[in-house]
mmCIF file of C-alpha atoms in Angstrom:
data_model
loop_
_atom_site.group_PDB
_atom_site.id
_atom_site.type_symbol
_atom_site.label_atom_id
_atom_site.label_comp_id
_atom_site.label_asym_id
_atom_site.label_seq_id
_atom_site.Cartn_x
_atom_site.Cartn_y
_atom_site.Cartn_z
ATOM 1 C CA UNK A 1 -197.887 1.413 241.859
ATOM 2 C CA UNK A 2 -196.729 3.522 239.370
ATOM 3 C CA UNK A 3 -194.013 6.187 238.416
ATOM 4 C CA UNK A 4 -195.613 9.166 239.354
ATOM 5 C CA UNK A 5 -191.991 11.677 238.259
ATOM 6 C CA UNK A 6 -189.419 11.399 236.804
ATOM 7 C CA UNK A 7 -185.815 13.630 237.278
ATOM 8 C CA UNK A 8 -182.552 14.238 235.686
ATOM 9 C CA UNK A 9 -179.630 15.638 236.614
ATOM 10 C CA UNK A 10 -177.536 16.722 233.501
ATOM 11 C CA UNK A 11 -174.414 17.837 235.840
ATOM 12 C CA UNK A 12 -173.756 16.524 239.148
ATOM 13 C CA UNK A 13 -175.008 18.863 242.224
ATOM 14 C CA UNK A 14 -177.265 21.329 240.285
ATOM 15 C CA UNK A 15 -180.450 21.429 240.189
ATOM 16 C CA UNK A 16 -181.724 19.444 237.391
ATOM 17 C CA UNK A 17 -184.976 18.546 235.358
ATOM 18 C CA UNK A 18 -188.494 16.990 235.421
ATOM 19 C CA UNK A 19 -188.973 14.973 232.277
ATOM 20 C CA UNK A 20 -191.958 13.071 230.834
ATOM 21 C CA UNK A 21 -189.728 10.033 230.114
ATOM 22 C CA UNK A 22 -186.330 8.792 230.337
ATOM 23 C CA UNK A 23 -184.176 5.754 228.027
ATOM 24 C CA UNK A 24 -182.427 3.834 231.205
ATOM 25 C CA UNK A 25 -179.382 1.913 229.820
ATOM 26 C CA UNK A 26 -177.011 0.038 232.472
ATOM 27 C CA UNK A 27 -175.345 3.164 233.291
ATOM 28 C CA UNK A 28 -178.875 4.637 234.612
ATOM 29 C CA UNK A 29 -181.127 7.434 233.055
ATOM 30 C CA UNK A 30 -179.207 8.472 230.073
ATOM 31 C CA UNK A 31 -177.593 11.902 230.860
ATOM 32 C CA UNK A 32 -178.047 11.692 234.308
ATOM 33 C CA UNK A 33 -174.988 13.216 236.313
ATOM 34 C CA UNK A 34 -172.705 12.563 233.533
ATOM 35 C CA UNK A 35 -171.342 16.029 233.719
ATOM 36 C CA UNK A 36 -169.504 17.193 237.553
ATOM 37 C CA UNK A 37 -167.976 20.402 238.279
ATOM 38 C CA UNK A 38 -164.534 19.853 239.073
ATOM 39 C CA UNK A 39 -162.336 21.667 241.326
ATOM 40 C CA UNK A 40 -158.187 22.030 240.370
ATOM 41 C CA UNK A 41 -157.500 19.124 242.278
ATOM 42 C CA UNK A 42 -160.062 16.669 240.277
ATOM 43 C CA UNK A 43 -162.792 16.499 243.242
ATOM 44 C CA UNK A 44 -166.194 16.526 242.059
ATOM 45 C CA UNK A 45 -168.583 19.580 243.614
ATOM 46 C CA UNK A 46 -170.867 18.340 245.583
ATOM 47 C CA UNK A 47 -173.123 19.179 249.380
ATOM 48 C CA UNK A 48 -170.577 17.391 251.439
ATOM 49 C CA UNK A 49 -166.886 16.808 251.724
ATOM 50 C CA UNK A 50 -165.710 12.947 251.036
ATOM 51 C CA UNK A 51 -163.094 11.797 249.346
ATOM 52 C CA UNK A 52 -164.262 12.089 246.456
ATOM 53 C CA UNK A 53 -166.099 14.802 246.780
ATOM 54 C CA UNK A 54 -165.587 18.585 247.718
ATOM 55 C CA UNK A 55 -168.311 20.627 249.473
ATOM 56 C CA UNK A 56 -169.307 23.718 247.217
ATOM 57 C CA UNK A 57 -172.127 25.782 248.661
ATOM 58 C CA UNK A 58 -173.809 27.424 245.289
ATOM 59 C CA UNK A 59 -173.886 24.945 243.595
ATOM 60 C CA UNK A 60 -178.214 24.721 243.842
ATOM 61 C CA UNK A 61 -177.956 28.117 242.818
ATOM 62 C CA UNK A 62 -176.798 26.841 238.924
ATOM 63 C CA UNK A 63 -179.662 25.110 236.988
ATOM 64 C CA UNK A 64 -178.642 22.204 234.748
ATOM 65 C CA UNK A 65 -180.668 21.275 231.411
ATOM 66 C CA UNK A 66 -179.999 18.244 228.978
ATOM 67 C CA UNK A 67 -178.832 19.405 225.589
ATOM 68 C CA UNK A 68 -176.826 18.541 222.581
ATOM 69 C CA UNK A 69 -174.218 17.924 222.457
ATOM 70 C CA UNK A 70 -173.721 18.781 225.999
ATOM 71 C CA UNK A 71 -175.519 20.163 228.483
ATOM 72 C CA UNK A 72 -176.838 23.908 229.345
ATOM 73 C CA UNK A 73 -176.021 25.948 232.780
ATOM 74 C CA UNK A 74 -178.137 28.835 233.561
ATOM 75 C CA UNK A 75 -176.528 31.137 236.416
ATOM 76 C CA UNK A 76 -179.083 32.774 239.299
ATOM 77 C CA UNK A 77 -179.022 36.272 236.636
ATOM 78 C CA UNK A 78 -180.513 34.217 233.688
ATOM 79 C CA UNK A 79 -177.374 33.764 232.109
ATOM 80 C CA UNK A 80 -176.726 29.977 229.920
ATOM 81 C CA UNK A 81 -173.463 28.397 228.888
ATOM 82 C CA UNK A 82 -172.824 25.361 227.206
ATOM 83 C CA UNK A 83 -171.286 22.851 229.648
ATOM 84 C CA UNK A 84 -167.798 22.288 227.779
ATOM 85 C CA UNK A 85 -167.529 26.825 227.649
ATOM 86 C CA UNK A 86 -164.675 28.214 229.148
ATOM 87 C CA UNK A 87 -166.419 31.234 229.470
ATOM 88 C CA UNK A 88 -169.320 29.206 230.995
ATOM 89 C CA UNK A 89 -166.710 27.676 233.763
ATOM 90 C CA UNK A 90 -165.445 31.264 234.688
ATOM 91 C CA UNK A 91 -169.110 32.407 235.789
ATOM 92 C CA UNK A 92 -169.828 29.436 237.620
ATOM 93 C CA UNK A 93 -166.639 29.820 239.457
ATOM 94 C CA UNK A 94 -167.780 33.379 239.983
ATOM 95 C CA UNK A 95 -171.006 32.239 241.575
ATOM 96 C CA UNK A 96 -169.135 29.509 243.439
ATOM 97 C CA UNK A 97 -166.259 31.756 244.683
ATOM 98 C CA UNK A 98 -163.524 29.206 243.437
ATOM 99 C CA UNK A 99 -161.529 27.956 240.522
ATOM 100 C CA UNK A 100 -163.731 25.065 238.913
ATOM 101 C CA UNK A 101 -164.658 23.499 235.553
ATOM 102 C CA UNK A 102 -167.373 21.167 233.991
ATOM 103 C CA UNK A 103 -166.332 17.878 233.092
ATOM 104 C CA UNK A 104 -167.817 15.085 231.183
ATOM 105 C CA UNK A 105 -167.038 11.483 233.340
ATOM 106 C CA UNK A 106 -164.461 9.564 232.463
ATOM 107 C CA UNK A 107 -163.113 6.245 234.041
ATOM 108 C CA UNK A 108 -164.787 6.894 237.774
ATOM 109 C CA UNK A 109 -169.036 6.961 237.386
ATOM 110 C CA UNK A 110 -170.082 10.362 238.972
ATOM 111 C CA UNK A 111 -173.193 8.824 240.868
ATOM 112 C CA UNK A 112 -172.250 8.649 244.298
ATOM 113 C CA UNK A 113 -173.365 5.263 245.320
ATOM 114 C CA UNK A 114 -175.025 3.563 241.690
ATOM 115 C CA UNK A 115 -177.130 3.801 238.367
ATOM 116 C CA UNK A 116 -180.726 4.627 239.699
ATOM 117 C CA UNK A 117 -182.320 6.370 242.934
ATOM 118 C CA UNK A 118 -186.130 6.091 243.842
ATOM 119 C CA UNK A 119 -187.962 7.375 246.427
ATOM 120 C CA UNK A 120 -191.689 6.675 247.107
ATOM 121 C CA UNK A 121 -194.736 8.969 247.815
ATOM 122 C CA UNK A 122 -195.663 6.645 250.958
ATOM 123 C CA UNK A 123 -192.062 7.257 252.074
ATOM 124 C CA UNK A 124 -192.883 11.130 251.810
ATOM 125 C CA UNK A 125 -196.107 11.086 253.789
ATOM 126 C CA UNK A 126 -194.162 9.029 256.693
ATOM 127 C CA UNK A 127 -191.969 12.137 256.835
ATOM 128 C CA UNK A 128 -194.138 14.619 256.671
ATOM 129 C CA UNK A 129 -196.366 12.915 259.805
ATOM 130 C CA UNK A 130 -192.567 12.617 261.453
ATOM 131 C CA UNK A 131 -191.230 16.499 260.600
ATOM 132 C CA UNK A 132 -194.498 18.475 259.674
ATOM 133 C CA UNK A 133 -194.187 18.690 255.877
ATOM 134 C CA UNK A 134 -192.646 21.994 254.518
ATOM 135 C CA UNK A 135 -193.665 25.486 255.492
ATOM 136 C CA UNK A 136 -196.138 26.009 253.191
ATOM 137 C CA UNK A 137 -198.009 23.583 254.596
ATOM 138 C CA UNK A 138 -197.624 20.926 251.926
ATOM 139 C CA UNK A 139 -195.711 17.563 252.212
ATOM 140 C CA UNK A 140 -191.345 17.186 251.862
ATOM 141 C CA UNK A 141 -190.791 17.998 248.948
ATOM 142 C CA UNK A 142 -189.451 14.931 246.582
ATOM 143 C CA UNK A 143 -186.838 17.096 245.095
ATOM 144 C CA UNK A 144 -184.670 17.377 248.580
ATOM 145 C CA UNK A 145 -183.400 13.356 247.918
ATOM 146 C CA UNK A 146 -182.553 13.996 244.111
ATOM 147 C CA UNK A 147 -184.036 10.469 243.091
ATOM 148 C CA UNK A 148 -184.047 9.553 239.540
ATOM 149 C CA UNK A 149 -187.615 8.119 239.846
ATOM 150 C CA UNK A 150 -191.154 9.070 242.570
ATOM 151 C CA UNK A 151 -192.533 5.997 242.886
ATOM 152 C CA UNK A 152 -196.504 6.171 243.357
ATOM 153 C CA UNK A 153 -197.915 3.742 246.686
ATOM 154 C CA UNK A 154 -200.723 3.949 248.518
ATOM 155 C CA UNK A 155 -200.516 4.929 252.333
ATOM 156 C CA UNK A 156 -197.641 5.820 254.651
ATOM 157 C CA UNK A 157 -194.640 3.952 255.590
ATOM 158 C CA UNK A 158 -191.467 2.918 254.063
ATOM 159 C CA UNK A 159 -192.552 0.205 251.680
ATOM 160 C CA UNK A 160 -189.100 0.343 249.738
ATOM 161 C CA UNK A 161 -187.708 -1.374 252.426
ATOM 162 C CA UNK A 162 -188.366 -4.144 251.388
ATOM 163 C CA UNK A 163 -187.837 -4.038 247.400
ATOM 164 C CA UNK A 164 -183.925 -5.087 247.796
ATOM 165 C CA UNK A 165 -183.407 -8.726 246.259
ATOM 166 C CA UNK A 166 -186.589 -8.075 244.248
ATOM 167 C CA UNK A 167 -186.972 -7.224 240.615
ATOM 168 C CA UNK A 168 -188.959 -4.124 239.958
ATOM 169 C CA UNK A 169 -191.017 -4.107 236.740
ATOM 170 C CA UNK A 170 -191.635 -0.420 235.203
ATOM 171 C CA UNK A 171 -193.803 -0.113 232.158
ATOM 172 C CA UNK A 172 -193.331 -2.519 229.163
ATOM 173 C CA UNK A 173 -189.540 -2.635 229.116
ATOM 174 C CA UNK A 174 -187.788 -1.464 232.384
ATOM 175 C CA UNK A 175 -186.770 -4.090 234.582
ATOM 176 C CA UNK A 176 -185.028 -2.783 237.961
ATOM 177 C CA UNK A 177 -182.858 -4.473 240.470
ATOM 178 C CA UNK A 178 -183.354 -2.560 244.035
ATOM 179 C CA UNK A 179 -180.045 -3.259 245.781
ATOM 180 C CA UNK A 180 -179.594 -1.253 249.362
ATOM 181 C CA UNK A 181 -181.379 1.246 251.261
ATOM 182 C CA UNK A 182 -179.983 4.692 250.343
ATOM 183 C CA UNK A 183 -178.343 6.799 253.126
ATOM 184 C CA UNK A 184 -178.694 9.998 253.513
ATOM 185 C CA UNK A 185 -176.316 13.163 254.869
ATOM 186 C CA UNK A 186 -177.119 17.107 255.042
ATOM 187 C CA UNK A 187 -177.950 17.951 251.838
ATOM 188 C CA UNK A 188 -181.440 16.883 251.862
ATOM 189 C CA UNK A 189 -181.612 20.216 254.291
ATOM 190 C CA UNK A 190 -180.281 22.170 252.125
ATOM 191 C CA UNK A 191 -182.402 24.658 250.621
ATOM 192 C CA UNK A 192 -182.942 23.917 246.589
ATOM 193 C CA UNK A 193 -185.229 25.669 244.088
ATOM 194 C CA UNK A 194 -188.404 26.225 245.604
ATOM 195 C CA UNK A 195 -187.793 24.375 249.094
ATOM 196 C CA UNK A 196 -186.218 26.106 251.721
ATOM 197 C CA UNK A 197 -183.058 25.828 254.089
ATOM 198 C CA UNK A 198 -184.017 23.001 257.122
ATOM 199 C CA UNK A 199 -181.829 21.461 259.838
ATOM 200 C CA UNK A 200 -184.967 18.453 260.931
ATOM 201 C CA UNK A 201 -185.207 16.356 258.453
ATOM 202 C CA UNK A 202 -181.965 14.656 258.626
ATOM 203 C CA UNK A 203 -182.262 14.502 262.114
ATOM 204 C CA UNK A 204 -185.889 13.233 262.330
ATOM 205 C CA UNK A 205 -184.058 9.988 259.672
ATOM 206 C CA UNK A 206 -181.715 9.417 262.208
ATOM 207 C CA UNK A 207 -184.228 9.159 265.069
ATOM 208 C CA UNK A 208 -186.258 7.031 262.945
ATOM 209 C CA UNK A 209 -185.203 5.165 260.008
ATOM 210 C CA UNK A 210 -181.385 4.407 260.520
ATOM 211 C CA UNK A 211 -180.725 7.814 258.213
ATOM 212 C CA UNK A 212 -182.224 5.886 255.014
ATOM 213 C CA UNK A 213 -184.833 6.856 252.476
ATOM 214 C CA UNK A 214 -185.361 5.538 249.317
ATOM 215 C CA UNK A 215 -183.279 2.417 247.552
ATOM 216 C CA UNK A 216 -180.671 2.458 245.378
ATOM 217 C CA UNK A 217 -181.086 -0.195 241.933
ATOM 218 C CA UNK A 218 -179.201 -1.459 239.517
ATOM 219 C CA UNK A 219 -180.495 -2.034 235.881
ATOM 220 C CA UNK A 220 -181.564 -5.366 234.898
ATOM 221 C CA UNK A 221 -183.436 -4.669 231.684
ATOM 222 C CA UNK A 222 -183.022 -1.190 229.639
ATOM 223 C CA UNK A 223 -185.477 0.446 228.001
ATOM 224 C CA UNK A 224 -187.923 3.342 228.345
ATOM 225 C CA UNK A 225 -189.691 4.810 231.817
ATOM 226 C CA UNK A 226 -192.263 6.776 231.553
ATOM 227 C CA UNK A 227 -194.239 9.366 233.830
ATOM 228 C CA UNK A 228 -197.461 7.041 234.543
ATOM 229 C CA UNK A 229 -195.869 3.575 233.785
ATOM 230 C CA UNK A 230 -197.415 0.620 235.803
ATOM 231 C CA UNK A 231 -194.807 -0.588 238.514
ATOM 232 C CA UNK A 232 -195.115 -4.137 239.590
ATOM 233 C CA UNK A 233 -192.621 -5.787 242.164
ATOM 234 C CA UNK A 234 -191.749 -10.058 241.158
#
């Protein structure tokens, strides 16, 4: 096994950023979702409507970059702000079509269920023999499940399964804890960069895998993951 991408999200609910490597403290990948667009009554934007969070369709429109000392928003016309720019808040509302700003997190973490997400390649092919793949006839795309980390294994199923309890070695320094299967809700139909709007593949989950893919971990050892670290499971 081994880590075959790597992805950050600079501010909750955009679209965010392949990187070569990543420094994971406790928190998770450093600078990953710890900006949110807020709304005026402190909900966090988001696909879905919770308690915590607010449904805001848009918000895969805005593309989210690490920078410092905060991060960079480019609008759908090319346009950047700096994340903490009032101006910058006033043209995402525009796109949005409500009153919002960008906030750093504070007390509450912004993740919606813990530090690190991973999905794995076999997990892909398993539902892309269940749904078809995309319409360009290439396998679901990894970036509809926004997972911190693609985890490279060899043939099709759902292998992840049965990582919780175990302690998942990444490279020379990253030691993972894999806690829970994550579940999943409409979003991952949503259309997002380059993959299109879908209403199976939530569906096909249900049918088939109790609505889960991928695990959720906790950090047991920080350090530095890598695109092409060795990934070994004790």
């Amino acid at each position: 096994m081994r880590v075959a991408e790597i992805r950050r999200y600079p501010i909750k609910s955009m679209l965010g950023e392949v990187v070569p490597l990543a420094e994971v403290g406790e928190r998770g990948l450093v600078g990953d979702r710890l900006w949110a667009v807020r709304d005026p009554d402190g909900k966090l934007g988001s696909g879905k409507n919770t308690r915590r969070f607010r449904r805001m369709p848009g918000l895969f429109r805005l593309q989210a970059y690490a920078a410092d000392p905060v991060p960079i928003v480019e609008l759908p016309d090319g346009r950047r702000f700096a994340a903490d720019d009032p101006v910058g808040h006033r043209a995402v509302g525009e796109v949005l079509g409500r009153t919002v700003t960008l906030a750093p997190e504070e007390a509450v973490l912004h993740h919606d269920e813990g530090p690190v997400s991973l999905i794995t390649t076999a997990a892909l092919r398993r539902l892309t023999e269940l749904s078809g793949g995309e319409q360009a006839g290439t396998g679901v795309d990894p970036l509809r499940f926004r997972a911190n980390l693609l985890i490279d294994v060899p043939g099709s199923g759902y292998p992840e399964d049965g990582w919780p309890g175990r302690r998942l070695r990444i490279g020379p320094e990253v030691v993972l804890r894999p806690v829970r299967p994550l579940t999943r809700c409409v979003m991952i139909d949503m259309a997002q960069d380059r993959a299109g709007e879908r209403n199976d593949l939530l569906k096909t989950l249900a049918e088939n895998h109790g609505l889960t893919f991928g695990v959720l971990a906790t950090v047991e050892r920080p350090g530095r993951v890598a695109a092409g670290h060795m990934c070994s499971l004790t």
